[in-house]
Coordinates of C-alpha atoms in Angstrom, one line a residue:
Chain Y
X1474 CA 2.7 34.3 16.8
X1475 CA 1.5 33.5 20.3
X1476 CA 1.1 30.1 21.7
X1477 CA -2.6 30.5 21.9
X1478 CA -3.0 31.3 18.2
X1479 CA -0.7 28.5 17.3
X1480 CA -2.7 26.0 19.4
X1481 CA -6.0 27.3 17.9
X1482 CA -4.7 26.7 14.4
X1483 CA -3.5 23.2 15.5
X1484 CA -7.0 22.6 16.8
X1485 CA -8.5 23.7 13.4
X1486 CA -6.2 21.2 11.7
X1487 CA -7.4 18.5 14.1
X1488 CA -11.0 19.2 13.3
X1489 CA -10.1 19.1 9.6
X1490 CA -8.8 15.6 10.2
X1491 CA -11.9 14.5 11.8
X1492 CA -14.0 15.9 9.0
X1493 CA -11.6 14.2 6.5
X1494 CA -12.1 10.8 8.1
X1495 CA -15.9 11.3 8.3
X1496 CA -16.0 12.4 4.6
X1497 CA -13.9 9.4 3.5
X1498 CA -16.5 7.1 5.0
X1499 CA -19.2 7.9 2.4
X1500 CA -18.8 7.5 -1.4
X1501 CA -20.3 11.0 -2.2
X1502 CA -18.2 13.0 0.2
X1503 CA -15.0 10.9 0.0
X1504 CA -13.0 13.1 -2.3
X1505 CA -13.9 16.3 -0.5
X1506 CA -13.0 14.6 2.7
X1507 CA -9.6 13.8 1.4
X1508 CA -9.1 17.4 0.3
X1509 CA -10.1 18.6 3.7
X1510 CA -7.5 16.4 5.2
X1511 CA -4.9 17.7 2.9
X1512 CA -5.8 21.2 3.8
X1513 CA -5.5 20.5 7.5
X1514 CA -2.1 19.0 7.1
X1515 CA -0.9 21.8 4.9
X1516 CA -2.1 24.4 7.4
X1517 CA -0.4 22.6 10.3
X1518 CA 2.9 22.4 8.4
X1519 CA 2.8 26.1 7.4
X1520 CA 2.0 27.2 10.9
X1521 CA 5.1 25.5 12.5
X1522 CA 7.3 27.9 10.4
X1523 CA 5.9 30.8 12.5
X1524 CA 6.0 29.3 15.9
X1525 CA 7.9 26.3 17.3
X1526 CA 8.3 26.7 21.0
X1527 CA 8.6 29.5 23.5
X1528 CA 12.4 29.2 23.5
X1529 CA 12.8 29.2 19.7
X1530 CA 13.3 32.4 17.7
X1531 CA 12.3 33.0 14.2
X1532 CA 13.2 32.2 11.5
X1533 CA 13.7 28.5 12.4
X1534 CA 17.2 27.2 12.8
X1535 CA 18.4 25.1 9.9
X1536 CA 15.6 26.6 7.8
X1537 CA 17.5 25.9 4.5
X1538 CA 17.9 22.2 5.5
X1539 CA 14.2 22.0 6.4
X1540 CA 13.0 23.5 3.1
X1541 CA 15.4 21.5 1.1
X1542 CA 14.3 18.3 2.8
X1543 CA 10.7 19.1 2.1
X1544 CA 11.5 19.8 -1.5
X1545 CA 13.3 16.4 -1.8
X1546 CA 10.2 14.7 -0.2
X1547 CA 7.9 16.4 -2.6
X1548 CA 10.1 15.4 -5.6
X1549 CA 9.9 11.8 -4.5
X1550 CA 6.4 11.6 -3.2
X1551 CA 4.3 13.4 -5.8
X1552 CA 5.6 11.7 -9.0
X1553 CA 5.4 8.3 -7.2
X1554 CA 1.7 8.9 -6.3
X1555 CA 0.8 10.4 -9.7
X1556 CA 2.5 7.8 -11.9
X1557 CA 1.8 4.6 -10.0
X1558 CA -0.4 2.2 -12.0
X1559 CA -3.7 1.6 -10.2
X1560 CA -2.8 -2.0 -9.9
X1561 CA 0.2 -1.2 -7.8
X1562 CA -1.5 1.2 -5.5
X1563 CA -1.7 -1.0 -2.5
X1564 CA 2.0 -1.5 -2.2
X1565 CA 2.5 2.2 -2.6
X1566 CA 0.2 2.9 0.3
X1567 CA 2.2 0.3 2.3
X1568 CA 5.4 2.1 1.5
X1569 CA 4.0 5.5 2.4
X1570 CA 2.8 4.1 5.7
X1571 CA 6.3 2.6 6.3
X1572 CA 8.1 5.9 5.7
X1573 CA 5.7 7.6 8.0
X1574 CA 6.5 5.1 10.8
X1575 CA 10.2 5.6 10.1
X1576 CA 9.8 9.4 10.3
X1577 CA 8.1 9.1 13.7
X1578 CA 10.9 6.9 15.0
X1579 CA 13.6 9.3 13.7
X1580 CA 11.8 12.2 15.3
X1581 CA 11.7 10.4 18.7
X1582 CA 15.4 9.5 18.4
X1583 CA 16.5 13.1 17.6
X1584 CA 14.4 14.6 20.4
X1585 CA 15.9 12.0 22.8
X1586 CA 19.4 12.9 21.6
X1587 CA 18.9 16.6 22.0
X1588 CA 17.2 16.3 25.4
X1589 CA 19.9 14.1 26.9
X1590 CA 19.6 13.8 30.6
X1591 CA 17.0 16.5 30.8
X1592 CA 14.3 14.1 29.6
X1593 CA 11.8 13.1 32.1
X1594 CA 10.9 9.5 32.7
X1595 CA 7.5 9.9 31.0
X1596 CA 9.1 11.4 28.0
X1597 CA 11.7 8.5 27.8
X1598 CA 8.9 5.9 28.0
X1599 CA 7.0 7.6 25.2
X1600 CA 10.2 7.9 23.2
X1601 CA 10.9 4.2 23.7
X1602 CA 7.3 3.4 22.5
X1603 CA 7.6 5.5 19.4
X1604 CA 11.0 4.0 18.5
X1605 CA 9.7 0.4 18.9
X1606 CA 6.4 0.8 17.1
X1607 CA 7.8 3.2 14.4
X1608 CA 10.5 0.8 13.5
X1609 CA 8.2 -2.2 13.5
X1610 CA 5.9 -0.2 11.2
X1611 CA 8.8 0.8 8.9
X1612 CA 10.4 -2.6 8.4
X1613 CA 7.0 -4.4 8.5
X1614 CA 5.6 -2.2 5.8
X1615 CA 8.7 -2.8 3.6
X1616 CA 8.1 -6.5 3.8
X1617 CA 4.4 -6.1 2.8
X1618 CA 5.6 -3.9 -0.1
X1619 CA 8.0 -6.7 -1.2
X1620 CA 5.2 -9.2 -0.9
X1621 CA 2.7 -7.2 -2.9
X1622 CA 5.2 -6.3 -5.5
X1623 CA 6.0 -10.0 -5.7
X1624 CA 9.7 -9.3 -5.1
X1625 CA 9.5 -12.1 -2.6
X1626 CA 7.2 -15.1 -2.0
X1627 CA 3.6 -14.3 -1.2
X1628 CA 3.2 -17.5 0.8
X1629 CA 3.6 -17.4 4.6
X1630 CA 7.3 -17.7 5.4
X1631 CA 7.6 -20.1 8.3
X1632 CA 11.0 -21.1 9.5
X1633 CA 12.0 -23.7 12.0
X1634 CA 11.4 -22.6 15.6
X1635 CA 10.0 -19.4 14.1
X1636 CA 7.7 -19.0 17.1
X1637 CA 10.6 -19.1 19.5
X1638 CA 12.7 -16.7 17.5
X1639 CA 9.9 -14.2 17.3
X1640 CA 9.0 -14.5 21.0
X1641 CA 12.7 -14.1 21.9
X1642 CA 13.0 -11.0 19.7
X1643 CA 10.0 -9.5 21.3
X1644 CA 11.3 -10.1 24.8
X1645 CA 14.6 -8.6 23.8
X1646 CA 12.9 -5.5 22.4
X1647 CA 10.9 -5.0 25.7
X1648 CA 14.1 -5.7 27.7
X1649 CA 16.2 -3.2 25.9
X1650 CA 13.3 -0.8 26.1
X1651 CA 13.5 -1.1 29.9
X1652 CA 17.3 -0.6 29.7
X1653 CA 16.8 2.7 27.8
X1654 CA 14.4 3.9 30.4
X1655 CA 16.7 2.9 33.3
X1656 CA 20.1 3.7 31.9
X1657 CA 19.5 6.5 29.4
X1658 CA 22.0 6.5 26.6
X1659 CA 22.4 6.6 22.9
X1660 CA 23.7 3.0 22.5
X1661 CA 20.8 1.3 24.1
X1662 CA 18.4 3.4 22.0
X1663 CA 20.1 2.4 18.8
X1664 CA 20.2 -1.3 19.8
X1665 CA 16.4 -0.9 20.5
X1666 CA 15.9 0.6 17.0
X1667 CA 17.8 -2.3 15.4
X1668 CA 15.9 -5.0 17.3
X1669 CA 12.6 -3.3 16.6
X1670 CA 13.3 -3.3 12.9
X1671 CA 14.1 -7.0 13.1
X1672 CA 10.9 -7.7 15.0
X1673 CA 8.9 -5.9 12.3
X1674 CA 10.4 -8.2 9.6
X1675 CA 9.7 -11.4 11.6
X1676 CA 6.2 -10.2 12.5
X1677 CA 5.1 -9.8 8.9
X1678 CA 7.0 -12.7 7.2
X1679 CA 4.6 -15.4 8.4
X1680 CA 1.6 -13.6 7.0
X1681 CA 0.1 -15.1 3.9
X1682 CA -0.4 -13.0 0.8
X1683 CA -4.2 -12.8 1.0
X1684 CA -3.9 -11.3 4.5
X1685 CA -1.4 -8.6 3.7
X1686 CA -4.0 -5.8 3.3
X1687 CA -5.1 -6.4 6.9
X1688 CA -1.5 -6.2 8.1
X1689 CA -1.0 -2.9 6.2
X1690 CA -4.1 -1.5 7.9
X1691 CA -2.8 -2.6 11.3
X1692 CA 0.6 -1.1 10.7
X1693 CA -1.1 2.1 9.6
X1694 CA -2.9 2.2 13.0
X1695 CA 0.4 1.5 14.7
X1696 CA 2.0 4.5 12.9
X1697 CA -0.9 6.6 14.0
X1698 CA -0.1 5.7 17.6
X1699 CA 3.6 6.5 17.2
X1700 CA 2.6 10.0 15.9
X1701 CA 0.4 10.4 19.0
X1702 CA 3.2 9.4 21.3
X1703 CA 5.7 11.8 19.6
X1704 CA 3.1 14.5 20.1
X1705 CA 3.4 13.9 23.8
X1706 CA 7.2 14.1 23.6
X1707 CA 7.1 17.3 21.6
X1708 CA 4.2 18.8 23.5
X1709 CA 2.1 19.1 20.4
X1710 CA -1.7 18.7 20.8
X1711 CA -2.1 18.5 17.1
X1712 CA 0.1 15.5 16.7
X1713 CA -1.6 13.8 19.7
X1714 CA -5.1 14.3 18.1
X1715 CA -4.1 13.4 14.5
X1716 CA -2.1 10.3 15.6
X1717 CA -4.8 9.1 18.0
X1718 CA -7.5 9.5 15.3
X1719 CA -5.5 7.5 12.8
X1720 CA -4.7 4.9 15.5
X1721 CA -8.3 4.5 16.5
X1722 CA -9.9 4.6 13.1
X1723 CA -7.2 2.3 11.7
X1724 CA -7.9 -0.2 14.4
X1725 CA -11.6 -0.2 13.6
X1726 CA -10.9 -0.3 9.9
X1727 CA -8.5 -3.3 10.4
X1728 CA -11.3 -5.2 12.1
X1729 CA -13.8 -4.3 9.4
X1730 CA -11.4 -5.5 6.8
X1731 CA -10.8 -8.7 8.6
X1732 CA -14.6 -9.2 8.9
X1733 CA -15.1 -8.5 5.2
X1734 CA -12.6 -11.2 4.4
X1735 CA -14.1 -13.5 6.9
X1736 CA -10.9 -13.7 9.0
X1737 CA -10.3 -13.3 12.6
X1738 CA -7.6 -10.7 13.3
X1739 CA -5.9 -13.0 15.7
X1740 CA -5.9 -15.8 13.1
X1741 CA -4.4 -13.5 10.5
X1742 CA -1.5 -12.5 12.7
X1743 CA -0.8 -15.7 14.4
X1744 CA -2.4 -18.3 12.0
X1745 CA 0.9 -18.9 10.3
X1746 CA 2.4 -20.2 13.5
X1747 CA -0.3 -22.8 13.9
X1748 CA -1.0 -23.7 10.3
X1749 CA 0.4 -27.0 9.0
X1750 CA 2.7 -26.6 6.0
X1751 CA 0.6 -27.0 2.9
X1752 CA 1.1 -29.8 0.5
X1753 CA 2.7 -28.5 -2.6
X1754 CA 0.6 -28.4 -5.7
X1755 CA 3.2 -30.3 -7.7
X1756 CA 1.5 -33.5 -8.0
X1757 CA -2.0 -32.2 -8.7
X1758 CA -0.7 -30.1 -11.7
X1759 CA -0.5 -33.4 -13.6
X1760 CA -4.2 -33.8 -13.4
X1761 CA -6.2 -33.3 -16.6
X1762 CA -8.0 -30.0 -17.1
X1763 CA -10.4 -29.1 -19.9
X1764 CA -9.0 -26.3 -21.9
X1765 CA -10.9 -24.7 -24.8
X1766 CA -10.4 -22.2 -27.6
X1767 CA -11.8 -18.8 -27.9
X1768 CA -14.3 -20.2 -30.4
X1769 CA -15.6 -22.7 -27.8
X1770 CA -16.0 -19.8 -25.4
X1771 CA -17.8 -17.7 -27.9
X1772 CA -20.3 -20.4 -28.7
X1773 CA -20.9 -21.1 -25.0
X1774 CA -21.6 -17.4 -24.4
X1775 CA -23.8 -17.0 -27.5
X1776 CA -26.3 -19.5 -26.2
X1777 CA -26.3 -18.2 -22.7
X1778 CA -29.2 -16.2 -21.1
X1779 CA -27.3 -14.9 -18.2
X1780 CA -23.5 -14.4 -17.8
X1781 CA -21.7 -13.3 -14.7
X1782 CA -18.1 -11.8 -15.1
X1783 CA -15.9 -12.3 -12.2
X1784 CA -12.9 -10.0 -12.5
X1785 CA -9.7 -10.5 -10.6
X1786 CA -6.3 -9.0 -10.3
X1787 CA -5.1 -10.7 -13.6
X1788 CA -7.6 -8.6 -15.5
X1789 CA -6.1 -5.5 -14.1
X1790 CA -2.5 -6.6 -14.8
X1791 CA -3.4 -7.4 -18.4
X1792 CA -5.1 -3.9 -18.7
X1793 CA -8.1 -5.8 -20.0
X1794 CA -10.9 -3.7 -18.4
X1795 CA -11.8 -2.0 -21.6
X1796 CA -11.9 -5.3 -23.6
X1797 CA -14.1 -6.8 -20.9
X1798 CA -16.5 -3.9 -21.3
X1799 CA -16.5 -4.4 -25.0
X1800 CA -17.4 -8.1 -24.5
X1801 CA -20.1 -7.2 -22.0
X1802 CA -21.6 -4.6 -24.4
X1803 CA -21.6 -7.1 -27.2
X1804 CA -23.4 -9.7 -25.1
X1805 CA -26.0 -7.2 -24.0
X1806 CA -26.7 -6.3 -27.6
X1807 CA -27.4 -10.0 -28.2
X1808 CA -29.9 -9.9 -25.4
X1809 CA -27.8 -11.7 -22.9
X1810 CA -28.1 -10.6 -19.3
X1811 CA -24.7 -9.5 -18.0
X1812 CA -23.5 -8.7 -14.5
X1813 CA -20.1 -8.3 -12.8
X1814 CA -19.6 -10.1 -9.5
X1815 CA -17.2 -8.1 -7.4
X1816 CA -15.6 -9.8 -4.4
X1817 CA -15.0 -7.4 -1.6
X1818 CA -11.2 -8.1 -1.8
X1819 CA -11.0 -8.7 -5.5
X1820 CA -7.6 -7.2 -6.6
X1821 CA -5.3 -6.8 -3.7
X1822 CA -7.4 -4.8 -1.2
X1823 CA -11.0 -4.2 -0.3
X1824 CA -12.5 -2.0 -2.9
X1825 CA -9.5 -2.2 -5.2
X1826 CA -11.5 -3.8 -8.0
X1827 CA -14.2 -1.1 -7.9
X1828 CA -11.5 1.5 -8.5
X1829 CA -10.0 -0.4 -11.3
X1830 CA -13.3 -1.0 -13.2
X1831 CA -14.4 2.6 -12.6
X1832 CA -11.2 3.6 -14.3
X1833 CA -12.5 1.6 -17.4
X1834 CA -15.9 3.3 -17.3
X1835 CA -17.8 0.1 -16.5
X1836 CA -21.4 1.2 -15.6
X1837 CA -21.7 1.2 -11.9
X1838 CA -25.1 -0.5 -11.9
X1839 CA -23.7 -3.6 -13.5
X1840 CA -21.3 -4.1 -10.6
X1841 CA -22.9 -6.3 -8.0
X1842 CA -21.5 -7.0 -4.6
X1843 CA -20.9 -10.6 -3.4
X1844 CA -24.1 -10.9 -1.3
X1845 CA -26.3 -9.7 -4.2
X1846 CA -24.7 -11.9 -6.8
X1847 CA -24.2 -15.2 -4.9
X1848 CA -27.8 -16.3 -4.8
X1849 CA -28.1 -15.7 -8.6
X1850 CA -25.3 -18.1 -9.7
X1851 CA -27.7 -21.1 -9.8
X1852 CA -29.7 -19.3 -12.5
X1853 CA -26.5 -18.3 -14.4
X1854 CA -25.5 -20.1 -17.5
X1855 CA -21.9 -19.0 -17.7
X1856 CA -19.6 -17.5 -15.1
X1857 CA -16.4 -16.1 -16.7
X1858 CA -13.6 -15.8 -14.2
X1859 CA -10.9 -13.4 -15.5
X1860 CA -7.6 -13.5 -13.7
X1861 CA -9.2 -14.3 -10.4
X1862 CA -8.5 -17.4 -8.3
X1863 CA -8.6 -17.2 -4.6
X1864 CA -12.0 -15.3 -4.4
X1865 CA -13.8 -18.2 -6.2
X1866 CA -11.8 -21.1 -4.6
X1867 CA -14.2 -23.5 -2.9
X1868 CA -11.3 -24.5 -0.6
X1869 CA -12.3 -21.5 1.4
X1870 CA -15.5 -23.4 2.4
X1871 CA -14.4 -27.0 2.3
X1872 CA -10.8 -27.3 3.4
X1873 CA -10.4 -26.3 7.1
X1874 CA -6.9 -25.1 7.9
X1875 CA -6.1 -23.8 4.5
X1876 CA -4.9 -20.2 4.6
X1877 CA -8.2 -18.7 3.1
X1878 CA -10.5 -21.0 5.0
X1879 CA -13.6 -19.0 6.2
X1880 CA -13.2 -16.3 3.6
X1881 CA -16.5 -15.7 1.9
X1882 CA -16.3 -16.6 -1.8
X1883 CA -18.2 -16.0 -5.0
X1884 CA -20.0 -19.2 -5.5
X1885 CA -19.3 -19.5 -9.3
X1886 CA -19.4 -23.3 -8.9
X1887 CA -23.1 -23.0 -8.8
X1888 CA -23.3 -21.7 -12.3
X1889 CA -24.0 -24.2 -15.1
X1890 CA -20.6 -23.5 -16.8
X1891 CA -17.5 -21.9 -15.6
X1892 CA -14.8 -20.4 -17.8
X1893 CA -11.4 -19.5 -16.4
X1894 CA -9.2 -17.1 -18.3
X1895 CA -5.7 -17.7 -16.9
X1896 CA -2.2 -17.2 -17.9
X1897 CA -1.1 -20.5 -16.4
X1898 CA -2.0 -23.1 -13.8
X1899 CA -0.1 -21.1 -11.3
X1900 CA -2.2 -20.8 -8.1
X1901 CA -3.5 -17.4 -6.9
X1902 CA -2.0 -14.9 -4.5
X1903 CA -2.7 -17.0 -1.5
X1904 CA -0.8 -19.8 -3.1
X1905 CA -3.5 -22.4 -2.9
X1906 CA -4.6 -24.9 -5.4
X1907 CA -8.1 -24.4 -6.8
X1908 CA -10.2 -27.6 -7.2
X1909 CA -12.7 -25.8 -9.4
X1910 CA -10.1 -25.8 -12.2
X1911 CA -10.5 -29.6 -12.4
X1912 CA -14.3 -29.6 -12.3
X1913 CA -15.8 -31.2 -15.4
X1914 CA -18.0 -28.1 -16.0
X1915 CA -15.0 -25.8 -16.1
X1916 CA -13.3 -24.7 -19.3
X1917 CA -10.0 -23.0 -19.3
X1918 CA -8.8 -20.5 -21.8
X1919 CA -5.1 -20.0 -21.4
X1920 CA -3.3 -16.8 -22.3
X1921 CA -3.0 -13.1 -21.6
X1922 CA -6.5 -12.0 -20.5
X1923 CA -6.6 -9.1 -22.9
X1924 CA -5.5 -11.2 -25.9
X1925 CA -7.9 -14.0 -25.0
X1926 CA -10.8 -11.6 -24.6
X1927 CA -10.1 -9.8 -27.9
X1928 CA -10.2 -13.2 -29.7
X1929 CA -13.5 -14.1 -27.9
X1930 CA -15.0 -10.8 -28.9
X1931 CA -14.2 -11.3 -32.6
X1932 CA -15.4 -15.0 -32.5
X1933 CA -18.6 -13.9 -30.8
X1934 CA -19.1 -11.1 -33.5
X1935 CA -18.7 -13.7 -36.2
X1936 CA -21.5 -15.9 -34.8
Chain U
X423 CA 1.0 20.1 29.4
X424 CA -1.1 18.6 32.2
X425 CA -1.1 14.8 32.1
X426 CA -4.8 14.8 32.8
X427 CA -5.5 17.2 29.8
X428 CA -3.4 15.0 27.5
X429 CA -5.1 11.8 28.7
X430 CA -8.5 13.5 28.2
X431 CA -7.6 14.5 24.6
X432 CA -6.3 11.1 23.9
X433 CA -9.4 9.2 25.1
X434 CA -11.8 11.6 23.4
X435 CA -9.8 11.3 20.2
X436 CA -10.0 7.5 20.4
X437 CA -13.7 7.6 20.6
X438 CA -14.0 10.1 17.7
X439 CA -11.7 7.9 15.6
X440 CA -13.9 4.8 16.4
X441 CA -17.1 6.6 15.7
X442 CA -16.3 8.3 12.4
X443 CA -15.4 5.1 10.5
X444 CA -17.7 2.6 12.1
X445 CA -20.1 2.3 9.2
X446 CA -17.9 2.4 6.1
X447 CA -18.7 0.2 3.2
X448 CA -16.0 -2.3 1.9
X449 CA -15.8 -0.3 -1.3
X450 CA -14.2 2.5 0.5
X451 CA -11.8 0.5 2.7
X452 CA -8.8 1.1 0.5
X453 CA -9.3 4.9 0.0
X454 CA -10.0 5.4 3.7
X455 CA -6.9 3.5 4.8
X456 CA -4.9 5.6 2.3
X457 CA -6.4 8.8 3.6
X458 CA -5.8 8.0 7.2
X459 CA -2.3 7.0 6.2
X460 CA -1.8 10.4 4.7
X461 CA -3.0 12.1 7.9
X462 CA -0.4 10.5 10.0
X463 CA 2.1 12.2 7.6
X464 CA 1.5 15.2 9.8
X465 CA 4.5 13.9 11.8
X466 CA 6.2 16.3 9.3
X467 CA 5.3 19.0 11.8
X468 CA 7.2 17.0 14.5
X469 CA 10.2 16.5 12.1
X470 CA 10.4 20.2 11.5
X471 CA 10.3 21.0 15.2
X472 CA 13.2 18.6 15.9
X473 CA 15.1 19.9 13.0
X474 CA 14.8 23.4 14.5
X475 CA 16.1 22.0 17.9
X476 CA 19.1 20.1 16.3
X477 CA 22.5 21.1 17.6
X478 CA 24.8 18.4 16.3
X479 CA 25.2 17.2 12.7
X480 CA 23.9 13.8 13.7
X481 CA 20.7 15.2 15.0
X482 CA 20.3 17.5 11.9
X483 CA 21.0 14.6 9.5
X484 CA 18.4 12.4 11.2
X485 CA 15.8 15.2 11.2
X486 CA 16.4 15.9 7.6
X487 CA 15.8 12.2 6.8
X488 CA 12.7 12.4 9.0
X489 CA 11.4 15.5 7.1
X490 CA 12.0 13.7 3.7
X491 CA 10.1 10.6 4.8
X492 CA 7.3 12.5 6.5
X493 CA 6.8 14.7 3.4
X494 CA 6.6 11.6 1.2
X495 CA 4.1 10.1 3.5
X496 CA 1.9 13.2 3.8
X497 CA 1.9 14.5 0.2
X498 CA 2.1 11.2 -1.6
X499 CA -0.6 9.9 0.6
X500 CA -3.1 12.6 -0.2
X501 CA -2.3 12.6 -3.9
X502 CA -2.7 8.9 -4.3
X503 CA -6.0 8.9 -2.3
X504 CA -7.3 11.6 -4.5
X505 CA -6.4 9.6 -7.6
X506 CA -8.3 6.7 -6.2
X507 CA -11.4 8.7 -5.4
X508 CA -11.3 10.5 -8.8
X509 CA -12.3 7.1 -10.3
X510 CA -15.5 7.1 -8.3
X511 CA -16.5 10.6 -9.5
X512 CA -20.0 10.8 -10.9
X513 CA -20.3 7.0 -11.0
X514 CA -22.0 6.6 -7.6
X515 CA -25.7 6.1 -8.0

């Protein structure tokens, strides 16, 4: 295959990626867009088996190793993507992003090793960039994965002199990067990789749980840029186009997400440095709350005219989507007006809850977005909050300096009655106490969301 | 390749990237991020190229690792995005 044909096919793949991103931006074309992207990526991968570079002969060297490695990747990636519960999807995306960053860093390291002293200064600079950002993306994504999987604390991790340590690490990373460019050598490059991995961890640790999606999106954009830089090193137009597209669209997406959550990007990334340590909720847990039985809840619902259901991550964890729908159908049959209030970041990521409810066949027209539903809470008799906490926490409006301050919330406190279905008094993902739980018009129903809802349904049927 | 040509490609791709996603609704943020994530899995192409260039065992070992990671990123990314979007099928008004 000639270089021209190879480049033309690369261009076609690049166009496929543009169409993919375009398609993914609209609900009707999203699925097709994703398939176009997959087609482009497959095409680009197949073509490289027929043409690598003018010096290379066919078939590829190490072909067996290459095919074997792809088979291993398929054997890991496909089942992981197929089997993951929808509730755990965000951390899987984080993990996929991390391994992509790791791959880009490895590619740059290998190319550097094999070029040796033949590498031009420009190539070395791009290599250094790829290694730094790829490693940061890799280790940072692993930390976001651990946070989302709740294998580690979801609260911001702030250690003494954290700011100094992080700044020192960053300076060291840049310094060693300069050393690699000046001295050329394997050792400095490996030191650079190690320091960059460390910086990635330090960079993400202080980010609070609620802001993790924004960081994943940012690291995604980072990985895109590393792919573009390795495209320069490897002289591949396709990698430059694909990486730059992801870098640019990822940056915009990160900003849009931050806006949807009412956060400034700067505040998200550096807020933890300036935030004061929060008072622990220990003392306030002693305060009285009003907890009710499923019968109390059923009676309240039976005499309501309008009920708004606010689903959160707890609902998804309990797999209670279907029971919620049963309850909603029952209320509708009793002539009660029912709507779902969906916060943009309900669940763990923007749009996550829509995916989860769609899975349970909840009618799309009952789902209302935050801006539509908020003005109606004052005419709502009962708001049922199921496994949600941060997205209804009035602290976002009233407590400056708390980690979610400024995030738009669902104003359930304007409803005449609020029912919380919770497993325990444990605070939400952001780790902040919710004052609404202690409000006199709030009733709490403790227990697994699905079990509680099933009891409410049978109690309501009996009325 | 000519540095100017590369710079031009880079700048134009930045603008296209900004443009195509500038008006996406929050409902689609997660699938869009996931889809973009899968696209950068195309670093697999780069991993295959360096595997072909590899002369030492160290280089080969690192490129095999890169191929595995990149394949997971690319294939897993597209599959999980498709699963997410499947949920929206026929539900949109």
